[in-house]
């Protein structure tokens, strides 16, 4: 069986589809241009690949293409029900709830999913960030909730996981712990510079830590390398 970039099994018969899917995930998680094209290539290689369809749905939704996203979600749900694993069915269901605006249900489902499959980072990412499910839940302590979620699952990630370092470091910075969060995000930036989410997080960590000139310098140096078609 093929696996995703975090070593989770994925239901596809095609090594080519798995490779395109993995690349698309990296691009999507780093807010870099091109994830939709990668997911379409994965679907072309294996039209019954449910996770590629749901990933494309999310990428299209982030780009503002709601009609395309809805069609892809329906396809993903049908395929996951027919041939997906329990994790894949849950994965599709959580994203469908989130995209339908069912914030509380999606948050509860995402947290339960993360407890069973913490390295399913697409789902673990949903509660995180300024526009995540925690922030839109109405919780007064959503900054602390993001930090606690990262702490709960930190042991499942290595010191070279740029996505988790970014996510955890950003959560700490927003939770008043910029001195702890900044080194994590700086390491994430060293590991993958082509990552708009990490630059965003690092700028926050610098600003929250009182290094506003460093934040301005970071953005001025890095921003010209970011294609304007990127979602950030």
mmCIF file of C-alpha atoms in Angstrom:
data_model
loop_
_atom_site.group_PDB
_atom_site.id
_atom_site.type_symbol
_atom_site.label_atom_id
_atom_site.label_comp_id
_atom_site.label_asym_id
_atom_site.label_seq_id
_atom_site.Cartn_x
_atom_site.Cartn_y
_atom_site.Cartn_z
ATOM 1 C CA UNK A 1 0.000 0.000 0.000
ATOM 2 C CA UNK A 2 1.192 3.512 -0.783
ATOM 3 C CA UNK A 3 1.711 6.094 1.971
ATOM 4 C CA UNK A 4 1.428 9.860 2.363
ATOM 5 C CA UNK A 5 4.292 12.175 3.472
ATOM 6 C CA UNK A 6 3.535 11.402 7.138
ATOM 7 C CA UNK A 7 3.673 7.634 6.498
ATOM 8 C CA UNK A 8 -0.083 7.031 6.667
ATOM 9 C CA UNK A 9 -1.516 4.389 4.306
ATOM 10 C CA UNK A 10 -3.517 5.783 1.402
ATOM 11 C CA UNK A 11 -5.935 3.866 -0.796
ATOM 12 C CA UNK A 12 -4.678 4.208 -4.338
ATOM 13 C CA UNK A 13 -3.472 1.637 -6.847
ATOM 14 C CA UNK A 14 -1.075 4.116 -8.451
ATOM 15 C CA UNK A 15 2.416 5.067 -7.306
ATOM 16 C CA UNK A 16 2.159 8.087 -9.610
ATOM 17 C CA UNK A 17 -1.067 9.190 -7.943
ATOM 18 C CA UNK A 18 0.497 8.780 -4.504
ATOM 19 C CA UNK A 19 3.503 10.877 -5.518
ATOM 20 C CA UNK A 20 1.370 13.705 -6.923
ATOM 21 C CA UNK A 21 -0.856 13.590 -3.844
ATOM 22 C CA UNK A 22 2.132 13.834 -1.502
ATOM 23 C CA UNK A 23 3.516 16.804 -3.387
ATOM 24 C CA UNK A 24 0.112 18.484 -3.357
ATOM 25 C CA UNK A 25 -0.128 18.083 0.413
ATOM 26 C CA UNK A 26 3.265 19.718 0.917
ATOM 27 C CA UNK A 27 2.247 22.633 -1.295
ATOM 28 C CA UNK A 28 -1.122 23.055 0.419
ATOM 29 C CA UNK A 29 0.334 22.878 3.936
ATOM 30 C CA UNK A 30 2.908 25.516 3.024
ATOM 31 C CA UNK A 31 0.384 27.812 1.267
ATOM 32 C CA UNK A 32 2.486 27.491 -1.874
ATOM 33 C CA UNK A 33 1.119 27.735 -5.417
ATOM 34 C CA UNK A 34 0.237 24.530 -7.240
ATOM 35 C CA UNK A 35 -1.600 22.122 -4.919
ATOM 36 C CA UNK A 36 -4.731 21.942 -7.069
ATOM 37 C CA UNK A 37 -2.689 20.981 -10.128
ATOM 38 C CA UNK A 38 -0.912 18.273 -8.151
ATOM 39 C CA UNK A 39 -4.207 16.854 -6.871
ATOM 40 C CA UNK A 40 -5.683 16.888 -10.378
ATOM 41 C CA UNK A 41 -2.648 14.940 -11.588
ATOM 42 C CA UNK A 42 -3.214 12.426 -8.786
ATOM 43 C CA UNK A 43 -6.849 12.025 -9.845
ATOM 44 C CA UNK A 44 -5.840 11.616 -13.482
ATOM 45 C CA UNK A 45 -3.554 8.759 -12.434
ATOM 46 C CA UNK A 46 -6.248 7.186 -10.223
ATOM 47 C CA UNK A 47 -9.792 8.572 -10.640
ATOM 48 C CA UNK A 48 -11.012 6.539 -7.626
ATOM 49 C CA UNK A 49 -8.512 8.089 -5.188
ATOM 50 C CA UNK A 50 -10.873 9.578 -2.577
ATOM 51 C CA UNK A 51 -8.264 11.541 -0.634
ATOM 52 C CA UNK A 52 -7.072 13.282 -3.782
ATOM 53 C CA UNK A 53 -10.637 14.396 -4.511
ATOM 54 C CA UNK A 54 -11.184 15.769 -1.001
ATOM 55 C CA UNK A 55 -7.786 17.490 -1.042
ATOM 56 C CA UNK A 56 -8.678 19.104 -4.355
ATOM 57 C CA UNK A 57 -11.999 20.184 -2.855
ATOM 58 C CA UNK A 58 -10.183 21.963 -0.055
ATOM 59 C CA UNK A 59 -7.670 23.544 -2.429
ATOM 60 C CA UNK A 60 -10.474 24.804 -4.669
ATOM 61 C CA UNK A 61 -12.392 26.149 -1.673
ATOM 62 C CA UNK A 62 -9.311 28.031 -0.483
ATOM 63 C CA UNK A 63 -9.055 29.534 -3.981
ATOM 64 C CA UNK A 64 -12.701 30.644 -3.815
ATOM 65 C CA UNK A 65 -14.129 28.058 -6.217
ATOM 66 C CA UNK A 66 -17.054 26.889 -4.099
ATOM 67 C CA UNK A 67 -19.001 25.065 -6.827
ATOM 68 C CA UNK A 68 -16.022 22.947 -7.857
ATOM 69 C CA UNK A 69 -15.253 22.232 -4.213
ATOM 70 C CA UNK A 70 -18.786 20.990 -3.520
ATOM 71 C CA UNK A 71 -18.682 18.615 -6.477
ATOM 72 C CA UNK A 72 -15.338 17.217 -5.374
ATOM 73 C CA UNK A 73 -16.568 16.667 -1.817
ATOM 74 C CA UNK A 74 -19.504 14.626 -3.083
ATOM 75 C CA UNK A 75 -17.204 12.521 -5.231
ATOM 76 C CA UNK A 76 -14.809 12.006 -2.331
ATOM 77 C CA UNK A 77 -17.621 10.902 -0.020
ATOM 78 C CA UNK A 78 -18.877 8.376 -2.571
ATOM 79 C CA UNK A 79 -15.412 6.938 -3.205
ATOM 80 C CA UNK A 80 -14.430 6.841 0.467
ATOM 81 C CA UNK A 81 -17.629 4.983 1.315
ATOM 82 C CA UNK A 82 -16.946 2.471 -1.459
ATOM 83 C CA UNK A 83 -13.256 1.732 -0.977
ATOM 84 C CA UNK A 84 -11.725 3.936 1.733
ATOM 85 C CA UNK A 85 -10.295 2.892 5.070
ATOM 86 C CA UNK A 86 -11.873 3.980 8.350
ATOM 87 C CA UNK A 87 -9.356 6.824 8.615
ATOM 88 C CA UNK A 88 -10.038 7.982 5.067
ATOM 89 C CA UNK A 89 -13.812 7.963 5.599
ATOM 90 C CA UNK A 90 -13.371 10.000 8.778
ATOM 91 C CA UNK A 91 -10.936 12.345 7.024
ATOM 92 C CA UNK A 92 -13.413 13.075 4.242
ATOM 93 C CA UNK A 93 -16.287 13.500 6.703
ATOM 94 C CA UNK A 94 -14.409 16.043 8.840
ATOM 95 C CA UNK A 95 -13.446 18.183 5.858
ATOM 96 C CA UNK A 96 -16.985 17.995 4.489
ATOM 97 C CA UNK A 97 -18.336 19.305 7.816
ATOM 98 C CA UNK A 98 -15.775 22.097 7.941
ATOM 99 C CA UNK A 99 -16.489 23.190 4.382
ATOM 100 C CA UNK A 100 -20.225 23.136 5.048
ATOM 101 C CA UNK A 101 -19.750 25.625 7.896
ATOM 102 C CA UNK A 102 -20.616 23.133 10.637
ATOM 103 C CA UNK A 103 -17.887 24.542 12.843
ATOM 104 C CA UNK A 104 -18.676 22.911 16.179
ATOM 105 C CA UNK A 105 -19.366 19.488 14.699
ATOM 106 C CA UNK A 106 -16.227 19.715 12.561
ATOM 107 C CA UNK A 107 -14.121 20.739 15.558
ATOM 108 C CA UNK A 108 -15.369 17.853 17.685
ATOM 109 C CA UNK A 109 -14.845 15.398 14.830
ATOM 110 C CA UNK A 110 -11.374 16.777 14.024
ATOM 111 C CA UNK A 111 -10.225 16.442 17.637
ATOM 112 C CA UNK A 112 -11.551 12.891 17.866
ATOM 113 C CA UNK A 113 -9.888 12.038 14.558
ATOM 114 C CA UNK A 114 -6.585 13.532 15.715
ATOM 115 C CA UNK A 115 -6.659 11.449 18.875
ATOM 116 C CA UNK A 116 -6.791 8.300 16.727
ATOM 117 C CA UNK A 117 -4.591 9.434 13.834
ATOM 118 C CA UNK A 118 -2.497 12.394 15.056
ATOM 119 C CA UNK A 119 -0.177 12.279 12.043
ATOM 120 C CA UNK A 120 -3.091 12.989 9.706
ATOM 121 C CA UNK A 121 -1.901 16.565 9.557
ATOM 122 C CA UNK A 122 -4.564 17.826 7.168
ATOM 123 C CA UNK A 123 -7.150 17.147 9.878
ATOM 124 C CA UNK A 124 -4.883 18.221 12.728
ATOM 125 C CA UNK A 125 -4.380 21.526 10.906
ATOM 126 C CA UNK A 126 -8.095 22.352 10.838
ATOM 127 C CA UNK A 127 -8.374 23.619 14.451
ATOM 128 C CA UNK A 128 -5.131 25.597 14.148
ATOM 129 C CA UNK A 129 -4.317 29.127 13.063
ATOM 130 C CA UNK A 130 -6.146 32.428 13.113
ATOM 131 C CA UNK A 131 -8.811 31.097 10.727
ATOM 132 C CA UNK A 132 -9.059 27.582 12.178
ATOM 133 C CA UNK A 133 -11.900 25.817 13.913
ATOM 134 C CA UNK A 134 -10.764 26.801 17.418
ATOM 135 C CA UNK A 135 -10.682 30.485 16.478
ATOM 136 C CA UNK A 136 -14.161 30.311 14.907
ATOM 137 C CA UNK A 137 -15.677 28.222 17.708
ATOM 138 C CA UNK A 138 -16.384 31.190 19.976
ATOM 139 C CA UNK A 139 -13.915 29.885 22.586
ATOM 140 C CA UNK A 140 -12.351 32.637 24.670
ATOM 141 C CA UNK A 141 -9.239 30.510 25.256
ATOM 142 C CA UNK A 142 -8.632 29.363 21.669
ATOM 143 C CA UNK A 143 -4.949 30.382 21.822
ATOM 144 C CA UNK A 144 -4.406 28.090 24.795
ATOM 145 C CA UNK A 145 -6.431 25.342 23.125
ATOM 146 C CA UNK A 146 -4.133 25.345 20.076
ATOM 147 C CA UNK A 147 -1.056 25.094 22.281
ATOM 148 C CA UNK A 148 -2.589 22.257 24.296
ATOM 149 C CA UNK A 149 -3.494 20.348 21.135
ATOM 150 C CA UNK A 150 0.079 20.586 19.868
ATOM 151 C CA UNK A 151 1.478 19.528 23.232
ATOM 152 C CA UNK A 152 -0.812 16.509 23.280
ATOM 153 C CA UNK A 153 0.523 15.215 19.984
ATOM 154 C CA UNK A 154 4.096 16.543 19.948
ATOM 155 C CA UNK A 155 5.616 13.135 20.686
ATOM 156 C CA UNK A 156 4.276 11.846 17.339
ATOM 157 C CA UNK A 157 6.410 14.298 15.348
ATOM 158 C CA UNK A 158 10.148 14.538 14.902
ATOM 159 C CA UNK A 159 12.414 17.550 15.224
ATOM 160 C CA UNK A 160 12.635 17.820 11.434
ATOM 161 C CA UNK A 161 8.911 18.092 10.699
ATOM 162 C CA UNK A 162 8.578 21.579 9.250
ATOM 163 C CA UNK A 163 4.788 21.517 9.334
ATOM 164 C CA UNK A 164 4.540 20.637 13.019
ATOM 165 C CA UNK A 165 7.346 22.992 14.046
ATOM 166 C CA UNK A 166 5.527 25.817 12.283
ATOM 167 C CA UNK A 167 2.172 24.909 13.793
ATOM 168 C CA UNK A 168 3.425 24.414 17.345
ATOM 169 C CA UNK A 169 5.712 27.431 17.285
ATOM 170 C CA UNK A 170 2.966 29.672 15.961
ATOM 171 C CA UNK A 171 0.533 28.431 18.594
ATOM 172 C CA UNK A 172 3.045 29.187 21.342
ATOM 173 C CA UNK A 173 3.732 32.666 19.974
ATOM 174 C CA UNK A 174 0.039 33.520 19.887
ATOM 175 C CA UNK A 175 -0.310 32.090 23.398
ATOM 176 C CA UNK A 176 2.156 34.586 24.870
ATOM 177 C CA UNK A 177 5.136 32.227 24.645
ATOM 178 C CA UNK A 178 7.051 33.741 21.732
ATOM 179 C CA UNK A 179 10.412 32.926 23.326
ATOM 180 C CA UNK A 180 9.542 29.214 23.065
ATOM 181 C CA UNK A 181 7.762 29.433 19.735
ATOM 182 C CA UNK A 182 10.274 31.483 17.763
ATOM 183 C CA UNK A 183 13.103 28.864 17.705
ATOM 184 C CA UNK A 184 10.660 26.234 16.442
ATOM 185 C CA UNK A 185 9.453 28.401 13.593
ATOM 186 C CA UNK A 186 12.982 29.493 12.733
ATOM 187 C CA UNK A 187 13.968 25.833 12.412
ATOM 188 C CA UNK A 188 10.909 25.164 10.265
ATOM 189 C CA UNK A 189 11.954 28.056 8.006
ATOM 190 C CA UNK A 190 15.466 26.612 7.738
ATOM 191 C CA UNK A 191 13.984 23.248 6.734
ATOM 192 C CA UNK A 192 11.589 24.653 4.109
ATOM 193 C CA UNK A 193 11.907 28.260 2.972
ATOM 194 C CA UNK A 194 9.265 27.795 0.274
ATOM 195 C CA UNK A 195 6.549 28.024 2.886
ATOM 196 C CA UNK A 196 4.308 31.040 3.241
ATOM 197 C CA UNK A 197 2.708 29.692 6.399
ATOM 198 C CA UNK A 198 6.098 29.483 8.110
ATOM 199 C CA UNK A 199 7.038 33.027 7.110
ATOM 200 C CA UNK A 200 3.656 34.211 8.376
ATOM 201 C CA UNK A 201 4.211 32.359 11.657
ATOM 202 C CA UNK A 202 7.782 33.618 12.009
ATOM 203 C CA UNK A 203 6.720 37.208 11.397
ATOM 204 C CA UNK A 204 4.156 36.795 14.186
ATOM 205 C CA UNK A 205 6.738 35.240 16.518
ATOM 206 C CA UNK A 206 9.174 38.091 15.886
ATOM 207 C CA UNK A 207 6.485 40.735 16.323
ATOM 208 C CA UNK A 208 5.048 39.158 19.470
ATOM 209 C CA UNK A 209 8.580 38.933 20.871
ATOM 210 C CA UNK A 210 9.241 42.634 20.295
ATOM 211 C CA UNK A 211 11.479 42.205 17.232
ATOM 212 C CA UNK A 212 9.336 44.191 14.822
ATOM 213 C CA UNK A 213 12.281 45.394 12.709
ATOM 214 C CA UNK A 214 13.419 41.798 12.247
ATOM 215 C CA UNK A 215 9.900 40.902 11.163
ATOM 216 C CA UNK A 216 9.882 43.702 8.608
ATOM 217 C CA UNK A 217 13.292 42.613 7.322
ATOM 218 C CA UNK A 218 12.172 39.010 6.995
ATOM 219 C CA UNK A 219 9.127 39.974 4.953
ATOM 220 C CA UNK A 220 11.047 42.418 2.761
ATOM 221 C CA UNK A 221 13.670 39.767 1.934
ATOM 222 C CA UNK A 222 11.339 36.816 1.458
ATOM 223 C CA UNK A 223 8.194 38.256 -0.133
ATOM 224 C CA UNK A 224 9.678 38.749 -3.631
ATOM 225 C CA UNK A 225 10.247 34.978 -3.791
ATOM 226 C CA UNK A 226 6.519 34.269 -3.328
ATOM 227 C CA UNK A 227 4.417 33.976 -6.465
ATOM 228 C CA UNK A 228 1.394 36.321 -6.267
ATOM 229 C CA UNK A 229 -0.856 33.375 -7.164
ATOM 230 C CA UNK A 230 -0.230 31.924 -3.679
ATOM 231 C CA UNK A 231 -3.228 31.990 -1.336
ATOM 232 C CA UNK A 232 -1.423 34.222 1.189
#
